[in-house]
């Protein structure tokens, strides 16, 4: 049942529209970026990428089949043998740095394109995705000539060879750079497969890489869907696969690479718990919850999608959170005031609706922001569920949308047990005024990343990754760097 009681009144004011005006040139048609050139796909096929906020087609993009993937891997192998493996680290660093510089110089263009193709608010693509992507290139440029300091046996370090990288649609540019930057810094070449609904910023990055004059074939971009990804996974001339995406596909990849000797990193799904103790500063908690679950429409692998509240503060948090979600502005992703943009695709919107319906039918109580939804495009309002049982699907499965499941606890040990009681283990959030209680809880979280009194803090020097069914391997920091070395 959707709560009909109006949200408590909050003082507020209206915002005038503030649309982003930076012009971005989208080509009508994109080829594959292989061996330093734009080439037509051997498949002869292409697919449309659309703007999820308007449902308008943005461009036709080449579909890479197994033959195209083979060409890309061959180009990467040639570039590895001919140029990249032999190049001194200090030279490679210049190229990696140059890409970071170009990203910074063209940051608005990247941000606008990311929001058009993926639906995320420009405020996020402009202030988070693109600066973080550039920071990854700068950070790794710094490592390229110091790799012997990153490992314990410097005399034995070696690049891996050709890396196959497959990325999802929620942070298309950023997650691509998480893989490209360390791969290049460590002396590897790469074939990147972007997600089918968000290929455009990877293709713009390919243009930047072409203009940065990288030796041909060091970076290759093959666009397509799961079939293209699968061809890259099955290819027998890659030395490492780095996959970010769903746990389901990650398990398939693990099975098909078993026994091949390829290095593998899997960054998979999550269902993070936020534990809020009753001594926590509640104003900050509310903003922390908003950031944890409504950032990027909840399309975040580490989203804090299970809120565990200590019983004494339950009523107050629910009331305040209800008031706060009424103030979130949903609409045009290119408006600088927008908080909640478009859902990435019709398929994802339908998945959210299906999960929410399951929550209602299992007996949870739905509370939603009352804002109107635009007529065209894919949208979902900020929502949360109360009366959630740990056995409900909404408490156990990833929704990947702006929907939070709220439960309660009495003691720290109960909260810890509930938080860990899932196959996922990507991230967790803890709010308390007590340092001792925070440390006690953090030390017991089965999660790759634990944030205390904050959430969604990222830095290229800080490794990110999960365990259990959230995957293995790290991106960022020394741990991430070492994954690209033999
Ligand atoms: P997905 O697994 O469906 O797709 C991810 C990528 O894999 C896409 O490029 C897709 O085309 C490709 N792919 C699909 N089937 C494939 C196959 N059989 N073989 C090889 N490649 C294949 O996931 P998605 O829906 O795009 O992304 C959402 C998922 O990604 C969520 O579960 C989310 O939690 C996860 N994710 C994890 C992280 C992390 O760092 N742990 C980060 C972002 C997203």
PDB file of C-alpha atoms in Angstrom, residues 78-89 91-92 159 187:
ATOM      1  CA  UNK A  78      50.240  -6.328 -31.584  1.00  0.00           C
ATOM      2  CA  UNK A  79      50.365  -3.025 -29.731  1.00  0.00           C
ATOM      3  CA  UNK A  80      51.525  -4.793 -26.576  1.00  0.00           C
ATOM      4  CA  UNK A  81      54.376  -6.617 -28.335  1.00  0.00           C
ATOM      5  CA  UNK A  82      55.403  -3.783 -30.623  1.00  0.00           C
ATOM      6  CA  UNK A  83      55.167  -0.688 -28.422  1.00  0.00           C
ATOM      7  CA  UNK A  84      53.645  -0.759 -25.010  1.00  0.00           C
ATOM      8  CA  UNK A  85      55.490  -3.515 -23.152  1.00  0.00           C
ATOM      9  CA  UNK A  86      58.823  -2.029 -24.233  1.00  0.00           C
ATOM     10  CA  UNK A  87      58.048   1.575 -23.452  1.00  0.00           C
ATOM     11  CA  UNK A  88      59.684   2.946 -20.278  1.00  0.00           C
ATOM     12  CA  UNK A  89      57.231   3.702 -17.484  1.00  0.00           C
ATOM     13  CA  UNK A  91      56.956   7.514 -21.234  1.00  0.00           C
ATOM     14  CA  UNK A  92      53.763   5.604 -20.575  1.00  0.00           C
ATOM     15  CA  UNK A 159      52.977  -6.468 -17.160  1.00  0.00           C
ATOM     16  CA  UNK A 187      52.196  -1.660 -19.365  1.00  0.00           C
TER      17      UNK A 187
END
